[in-house]
PDB file of C-alpha atoms in Angstrom:
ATOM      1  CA  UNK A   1      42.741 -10.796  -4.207  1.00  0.00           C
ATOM      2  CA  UNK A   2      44.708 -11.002  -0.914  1.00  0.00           C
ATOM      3  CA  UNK A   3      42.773  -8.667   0.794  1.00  0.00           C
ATOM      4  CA  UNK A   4      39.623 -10.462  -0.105  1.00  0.00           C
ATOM      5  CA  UNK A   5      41.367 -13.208   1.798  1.00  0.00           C
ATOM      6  CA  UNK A   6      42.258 -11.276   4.634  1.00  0.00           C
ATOM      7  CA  UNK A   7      38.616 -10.133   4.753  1.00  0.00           C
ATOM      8  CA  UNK A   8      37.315 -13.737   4.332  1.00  0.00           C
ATOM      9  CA  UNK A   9      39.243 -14.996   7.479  1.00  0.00           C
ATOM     10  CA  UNK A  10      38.282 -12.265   9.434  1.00  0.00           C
ATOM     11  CA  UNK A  11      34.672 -12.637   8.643  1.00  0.00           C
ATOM     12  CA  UNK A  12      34.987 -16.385   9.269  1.00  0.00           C
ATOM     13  CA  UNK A  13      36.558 -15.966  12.753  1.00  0.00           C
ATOM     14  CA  UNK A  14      33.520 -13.002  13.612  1.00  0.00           C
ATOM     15  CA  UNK A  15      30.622 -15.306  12.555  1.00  0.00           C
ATOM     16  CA  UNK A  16      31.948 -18.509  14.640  1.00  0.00           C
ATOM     17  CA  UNK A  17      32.180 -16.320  17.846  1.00  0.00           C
ATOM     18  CA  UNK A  18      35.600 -14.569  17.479  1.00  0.00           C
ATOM     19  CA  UNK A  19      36.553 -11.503  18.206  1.00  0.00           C
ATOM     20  CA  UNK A  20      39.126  -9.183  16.669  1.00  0.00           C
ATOM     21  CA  UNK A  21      41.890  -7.447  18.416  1.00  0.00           C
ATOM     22  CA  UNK A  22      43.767  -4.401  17.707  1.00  0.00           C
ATOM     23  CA  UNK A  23      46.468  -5.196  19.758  1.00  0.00           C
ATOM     24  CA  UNK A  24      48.616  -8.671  19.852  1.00  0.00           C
ATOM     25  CA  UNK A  25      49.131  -8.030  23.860  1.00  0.00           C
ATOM     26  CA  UNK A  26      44.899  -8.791  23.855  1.00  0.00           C
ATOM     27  CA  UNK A  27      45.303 -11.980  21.786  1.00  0.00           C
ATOM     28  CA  UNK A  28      45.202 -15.611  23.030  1.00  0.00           C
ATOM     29  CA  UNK A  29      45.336 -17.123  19.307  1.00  0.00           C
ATOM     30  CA  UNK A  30      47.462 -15.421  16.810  1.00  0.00           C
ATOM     31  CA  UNK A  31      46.545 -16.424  13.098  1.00  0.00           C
ATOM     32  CA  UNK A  32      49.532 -15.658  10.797  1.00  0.00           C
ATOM     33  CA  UNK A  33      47.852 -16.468   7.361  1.00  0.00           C
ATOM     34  CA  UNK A  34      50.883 -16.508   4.377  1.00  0.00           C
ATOM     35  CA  UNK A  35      49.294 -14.731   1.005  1.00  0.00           C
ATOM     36  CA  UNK A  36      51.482 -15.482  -1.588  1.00  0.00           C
ATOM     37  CA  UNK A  37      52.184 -11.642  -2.736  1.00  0.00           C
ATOM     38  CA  UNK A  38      53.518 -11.081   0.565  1.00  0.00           C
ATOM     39  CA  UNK A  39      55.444 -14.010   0.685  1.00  0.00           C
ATOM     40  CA  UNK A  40      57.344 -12.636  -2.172  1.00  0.00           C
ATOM     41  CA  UNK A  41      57.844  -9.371  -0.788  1.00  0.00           C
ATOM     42  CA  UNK A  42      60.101 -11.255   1.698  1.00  0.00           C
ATOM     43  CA  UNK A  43      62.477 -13.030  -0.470  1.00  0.00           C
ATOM     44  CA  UNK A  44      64.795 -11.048  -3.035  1.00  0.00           C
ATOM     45  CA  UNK A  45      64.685 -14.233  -5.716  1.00  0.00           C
ATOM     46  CA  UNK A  46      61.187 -14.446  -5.549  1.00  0.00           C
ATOM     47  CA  UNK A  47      60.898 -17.985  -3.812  1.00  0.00           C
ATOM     48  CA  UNK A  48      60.860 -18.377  -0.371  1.00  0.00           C
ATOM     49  CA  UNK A  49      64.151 -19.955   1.269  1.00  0.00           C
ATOM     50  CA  UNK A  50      63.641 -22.480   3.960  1.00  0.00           C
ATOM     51  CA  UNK A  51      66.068 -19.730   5.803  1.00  0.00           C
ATOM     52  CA  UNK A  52      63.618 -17.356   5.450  1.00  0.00           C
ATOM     53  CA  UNK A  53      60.650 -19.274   6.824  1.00  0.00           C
ATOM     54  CA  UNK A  54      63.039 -19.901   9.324  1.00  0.00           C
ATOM     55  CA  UNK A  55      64.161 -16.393   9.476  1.00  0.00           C
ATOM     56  CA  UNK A  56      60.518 -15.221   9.446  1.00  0.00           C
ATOM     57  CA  UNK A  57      58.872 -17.051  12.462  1.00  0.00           C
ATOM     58  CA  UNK A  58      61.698 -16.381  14.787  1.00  0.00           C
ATOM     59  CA  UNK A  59      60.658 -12.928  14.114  1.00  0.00           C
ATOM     60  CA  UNK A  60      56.995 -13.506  14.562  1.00  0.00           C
ATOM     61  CA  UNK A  61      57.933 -15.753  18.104  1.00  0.00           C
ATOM     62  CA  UNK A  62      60.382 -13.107  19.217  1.00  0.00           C
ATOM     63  CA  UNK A  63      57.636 -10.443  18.550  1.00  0.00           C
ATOM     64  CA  UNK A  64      54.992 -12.536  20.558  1.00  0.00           C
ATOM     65  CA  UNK A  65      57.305 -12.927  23.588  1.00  0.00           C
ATOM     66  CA  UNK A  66      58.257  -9.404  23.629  1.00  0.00           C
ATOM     67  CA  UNK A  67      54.484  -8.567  23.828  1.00  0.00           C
ATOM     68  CA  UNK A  68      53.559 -11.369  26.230  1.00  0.00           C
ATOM     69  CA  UNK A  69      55.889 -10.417  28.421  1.00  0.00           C
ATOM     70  CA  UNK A  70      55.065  -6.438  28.301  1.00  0.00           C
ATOM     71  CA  UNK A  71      51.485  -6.739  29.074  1.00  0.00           C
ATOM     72  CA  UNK A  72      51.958  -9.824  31.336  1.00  0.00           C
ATOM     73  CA  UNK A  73      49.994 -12.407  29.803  1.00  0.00           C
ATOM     74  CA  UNK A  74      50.971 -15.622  28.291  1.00  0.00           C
ATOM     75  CA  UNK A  75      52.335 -15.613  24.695  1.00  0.00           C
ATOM     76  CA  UNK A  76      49.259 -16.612  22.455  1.00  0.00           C
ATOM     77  CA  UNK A  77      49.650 -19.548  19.867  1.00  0.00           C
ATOM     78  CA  UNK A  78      50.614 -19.209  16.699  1.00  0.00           C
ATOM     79  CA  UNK A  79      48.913 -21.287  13.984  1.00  0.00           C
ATOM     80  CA  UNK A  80      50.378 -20.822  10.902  1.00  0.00           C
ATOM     81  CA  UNK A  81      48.579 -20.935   7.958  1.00  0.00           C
ATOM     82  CA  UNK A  82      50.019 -21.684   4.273  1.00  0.00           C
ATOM     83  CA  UNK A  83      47.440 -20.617   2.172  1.00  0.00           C
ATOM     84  CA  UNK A  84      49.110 -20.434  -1.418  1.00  0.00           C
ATOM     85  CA  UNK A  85      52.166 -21.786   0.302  1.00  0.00           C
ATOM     86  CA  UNK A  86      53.665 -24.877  -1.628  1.00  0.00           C
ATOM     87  CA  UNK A  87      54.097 -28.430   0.348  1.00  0.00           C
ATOM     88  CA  UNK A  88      58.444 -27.791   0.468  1.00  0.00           C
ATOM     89  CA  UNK A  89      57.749 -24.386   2.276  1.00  0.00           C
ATOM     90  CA  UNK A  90      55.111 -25.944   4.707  1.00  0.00           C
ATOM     91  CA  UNK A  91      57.928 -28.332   5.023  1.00  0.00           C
ATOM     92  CA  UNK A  92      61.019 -25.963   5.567  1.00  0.00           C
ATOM     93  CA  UNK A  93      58.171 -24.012   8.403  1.00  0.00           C
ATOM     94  CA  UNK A  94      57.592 -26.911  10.572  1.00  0.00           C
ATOM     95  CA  UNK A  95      61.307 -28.064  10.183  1.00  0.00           C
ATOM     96  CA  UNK A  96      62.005 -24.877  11.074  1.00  0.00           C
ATOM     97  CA  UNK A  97      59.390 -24.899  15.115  1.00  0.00           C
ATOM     98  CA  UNK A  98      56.119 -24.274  13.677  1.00  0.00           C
ATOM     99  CA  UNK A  99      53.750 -26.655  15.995  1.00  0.00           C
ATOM    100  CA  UNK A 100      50.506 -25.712  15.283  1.00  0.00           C
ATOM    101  CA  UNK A 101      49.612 -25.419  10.794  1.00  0.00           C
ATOM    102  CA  UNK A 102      45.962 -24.522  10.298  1.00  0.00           C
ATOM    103  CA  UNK A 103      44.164 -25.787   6.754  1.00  0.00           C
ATOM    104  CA  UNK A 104      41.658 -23.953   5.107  1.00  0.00           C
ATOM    105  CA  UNK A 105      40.217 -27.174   3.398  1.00  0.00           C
ATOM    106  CA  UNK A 106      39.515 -30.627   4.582  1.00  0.00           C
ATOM    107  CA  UNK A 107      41.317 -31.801   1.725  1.00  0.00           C
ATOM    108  CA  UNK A 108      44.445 -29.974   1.498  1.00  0.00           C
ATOM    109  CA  UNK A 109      44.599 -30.529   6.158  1.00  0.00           C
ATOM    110  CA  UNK A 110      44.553 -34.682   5.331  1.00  0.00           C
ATOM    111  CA  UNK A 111      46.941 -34.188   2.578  1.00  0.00           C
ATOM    112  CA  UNK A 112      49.650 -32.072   3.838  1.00  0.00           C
ATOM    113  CA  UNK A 113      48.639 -33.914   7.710  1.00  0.00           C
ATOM    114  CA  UNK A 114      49.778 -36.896   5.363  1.00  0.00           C
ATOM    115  CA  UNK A 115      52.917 -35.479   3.597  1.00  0.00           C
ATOM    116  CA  UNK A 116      54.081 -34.165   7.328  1.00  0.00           C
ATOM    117  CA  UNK A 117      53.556 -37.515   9.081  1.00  0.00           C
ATOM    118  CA  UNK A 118      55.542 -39.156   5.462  1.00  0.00           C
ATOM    119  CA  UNK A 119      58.648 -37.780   7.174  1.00  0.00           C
ATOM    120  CA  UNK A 120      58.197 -37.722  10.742  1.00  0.00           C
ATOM    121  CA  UNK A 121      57.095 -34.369  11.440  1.00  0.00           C
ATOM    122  CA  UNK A 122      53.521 -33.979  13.561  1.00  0.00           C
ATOM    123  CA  UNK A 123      52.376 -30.663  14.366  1.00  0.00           C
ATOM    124  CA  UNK A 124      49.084 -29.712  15.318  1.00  0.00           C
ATOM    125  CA  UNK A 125      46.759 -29.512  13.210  1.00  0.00           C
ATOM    126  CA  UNK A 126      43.582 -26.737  12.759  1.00  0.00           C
ATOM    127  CA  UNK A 127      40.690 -26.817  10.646  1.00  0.00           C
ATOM    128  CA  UNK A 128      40.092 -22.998  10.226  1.00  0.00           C
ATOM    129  CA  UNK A 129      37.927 -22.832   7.107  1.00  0.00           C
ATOM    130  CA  UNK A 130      34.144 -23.480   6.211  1.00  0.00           C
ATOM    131  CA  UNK A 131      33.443 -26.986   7.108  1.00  0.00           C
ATOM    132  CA  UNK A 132      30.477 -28.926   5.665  1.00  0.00           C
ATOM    133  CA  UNK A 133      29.389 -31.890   8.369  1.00  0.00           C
ATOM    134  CA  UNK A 134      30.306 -34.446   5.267  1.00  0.00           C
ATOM    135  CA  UNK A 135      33.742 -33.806   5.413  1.00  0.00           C
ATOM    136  CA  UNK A 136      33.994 -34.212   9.262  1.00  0.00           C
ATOM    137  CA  UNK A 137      34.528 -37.563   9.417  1.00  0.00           C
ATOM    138  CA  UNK A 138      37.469 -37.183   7.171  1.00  0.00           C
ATOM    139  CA  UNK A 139      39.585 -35.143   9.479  1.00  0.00           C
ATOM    140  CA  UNK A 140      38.648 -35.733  12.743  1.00  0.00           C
ATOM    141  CA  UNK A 141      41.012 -38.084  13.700  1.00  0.00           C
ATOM    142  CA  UNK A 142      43.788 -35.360  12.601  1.00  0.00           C
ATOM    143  CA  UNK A 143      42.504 -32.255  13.782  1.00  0.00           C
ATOM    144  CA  UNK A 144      42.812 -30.532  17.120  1.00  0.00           C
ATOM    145  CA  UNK A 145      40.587 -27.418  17.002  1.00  0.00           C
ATOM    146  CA  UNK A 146      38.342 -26.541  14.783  1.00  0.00           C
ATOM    147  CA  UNK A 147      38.003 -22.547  14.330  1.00  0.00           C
ATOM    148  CA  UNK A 148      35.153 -22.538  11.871  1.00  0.00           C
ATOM    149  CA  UNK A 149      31.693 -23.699  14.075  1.00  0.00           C
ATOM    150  CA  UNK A 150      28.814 -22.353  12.451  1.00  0.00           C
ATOM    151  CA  UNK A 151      25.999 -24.752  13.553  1.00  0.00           C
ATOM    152  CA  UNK A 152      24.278 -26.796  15.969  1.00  0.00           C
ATOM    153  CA  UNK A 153      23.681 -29.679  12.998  1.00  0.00           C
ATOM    154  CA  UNK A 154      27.908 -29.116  12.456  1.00  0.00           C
ATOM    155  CA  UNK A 155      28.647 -28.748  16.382  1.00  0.00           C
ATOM    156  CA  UNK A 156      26.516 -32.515  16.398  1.00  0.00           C
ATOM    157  CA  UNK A 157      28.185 -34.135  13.677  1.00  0.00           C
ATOM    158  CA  UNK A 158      31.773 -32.773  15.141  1.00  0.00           C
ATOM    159  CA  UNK A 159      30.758 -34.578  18.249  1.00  0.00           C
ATOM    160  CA  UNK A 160      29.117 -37.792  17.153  1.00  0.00           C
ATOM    161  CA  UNK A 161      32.429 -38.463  14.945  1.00  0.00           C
ATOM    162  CA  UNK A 162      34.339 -37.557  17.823  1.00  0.00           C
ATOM    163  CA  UNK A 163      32.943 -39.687  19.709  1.00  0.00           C
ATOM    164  CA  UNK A 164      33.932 -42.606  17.250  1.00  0.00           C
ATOM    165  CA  UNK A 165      37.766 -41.982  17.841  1.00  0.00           C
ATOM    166  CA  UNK A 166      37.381 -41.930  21.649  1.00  0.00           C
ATOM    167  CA  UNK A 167      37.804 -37.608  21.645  1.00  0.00           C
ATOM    168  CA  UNK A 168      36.720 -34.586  22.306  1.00  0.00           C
ATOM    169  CA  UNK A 169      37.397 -31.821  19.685  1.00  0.00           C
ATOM    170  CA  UNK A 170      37.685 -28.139  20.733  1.00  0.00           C
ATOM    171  CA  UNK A 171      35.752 -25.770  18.553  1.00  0.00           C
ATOM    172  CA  UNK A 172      35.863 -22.309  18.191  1.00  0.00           C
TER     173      UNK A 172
END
């Protein structure tokens, strides 16, 4: 099942216009998607600490400088995506520097952009899953990029509710 995942982003980013990389030195957006199987490969109790998380993306950041800095380009942005993730480890990740959390459902990104904001925390926010143009005008207020553009009817919606809140959405 993860690896149908895996394959599912991946095909969503190449229909929208992406491209894939084979190297994170070529990469100006790094999508680090948590599957819950390899979340519990990290942690010895099987649940995820909040030291872990922590742990975990000072890794991932480390990693990204170190490669940035090697090939002499700018270190990409991470968006972090939860998946499977429960709303404490989203939590303990943003506590812990994560600025940019990518949803893969309108839903769950106005939720958890809710629970966040409940305790002061506001990263940014990514819409990075299929998106039907009657769910737009749910998010758009919350959302900074959407990765998922698959239409001129959704590229038209995405800008006409845009336009409501005085803003411009990026799209990928």
């Amino acid at each position: 099942e993860d690896r149908r995942v895996g394959e599912t982003i991946k095909y969503h980013i190449l229909s929208v216009g992406g491209i894939q990389v084979y190297s994170l030195a070529e990469a100006d957006i790094l999508l680090a998607v948590n599957i819950g199987s390899e979340m519990m490969e990290i942690s010895a109790s099987n649940r995820t600490t909040a030291y872990d998380i922590e742990r975990n993306l000072a890794e991932v950041r480390e990693d990204l400088a170190r490669i940035a800095e090697s090939s002499g380009r700018a270190v990409p942005t991470l968006v972090c995506v939860t998946k499977s993730g429960s709303d404490e480890e989203l939590l303990a990740l943003v506590r812990a520097g994560a600025t940019d959390v990518g949803e893969n459902r309108p839903q769950e990104l106005m939720r958890r952009g809710e629970l966040l904001g409940g305790v002061g925390l506001y990263p940014t926010l990514h819409e990075i899953g299929n998106l039907q143009r009657n769910k737009v005008k749910y998010i758009i207020d919350k959302v900074h990029l959407i990765h998922s553009l698959d239409s001129d009817r959704l590229a038209a919606e995405i800008d006409r509710q845009a336009k409501k809140h005085g803003r411009k959405i990026p799209v990928l």
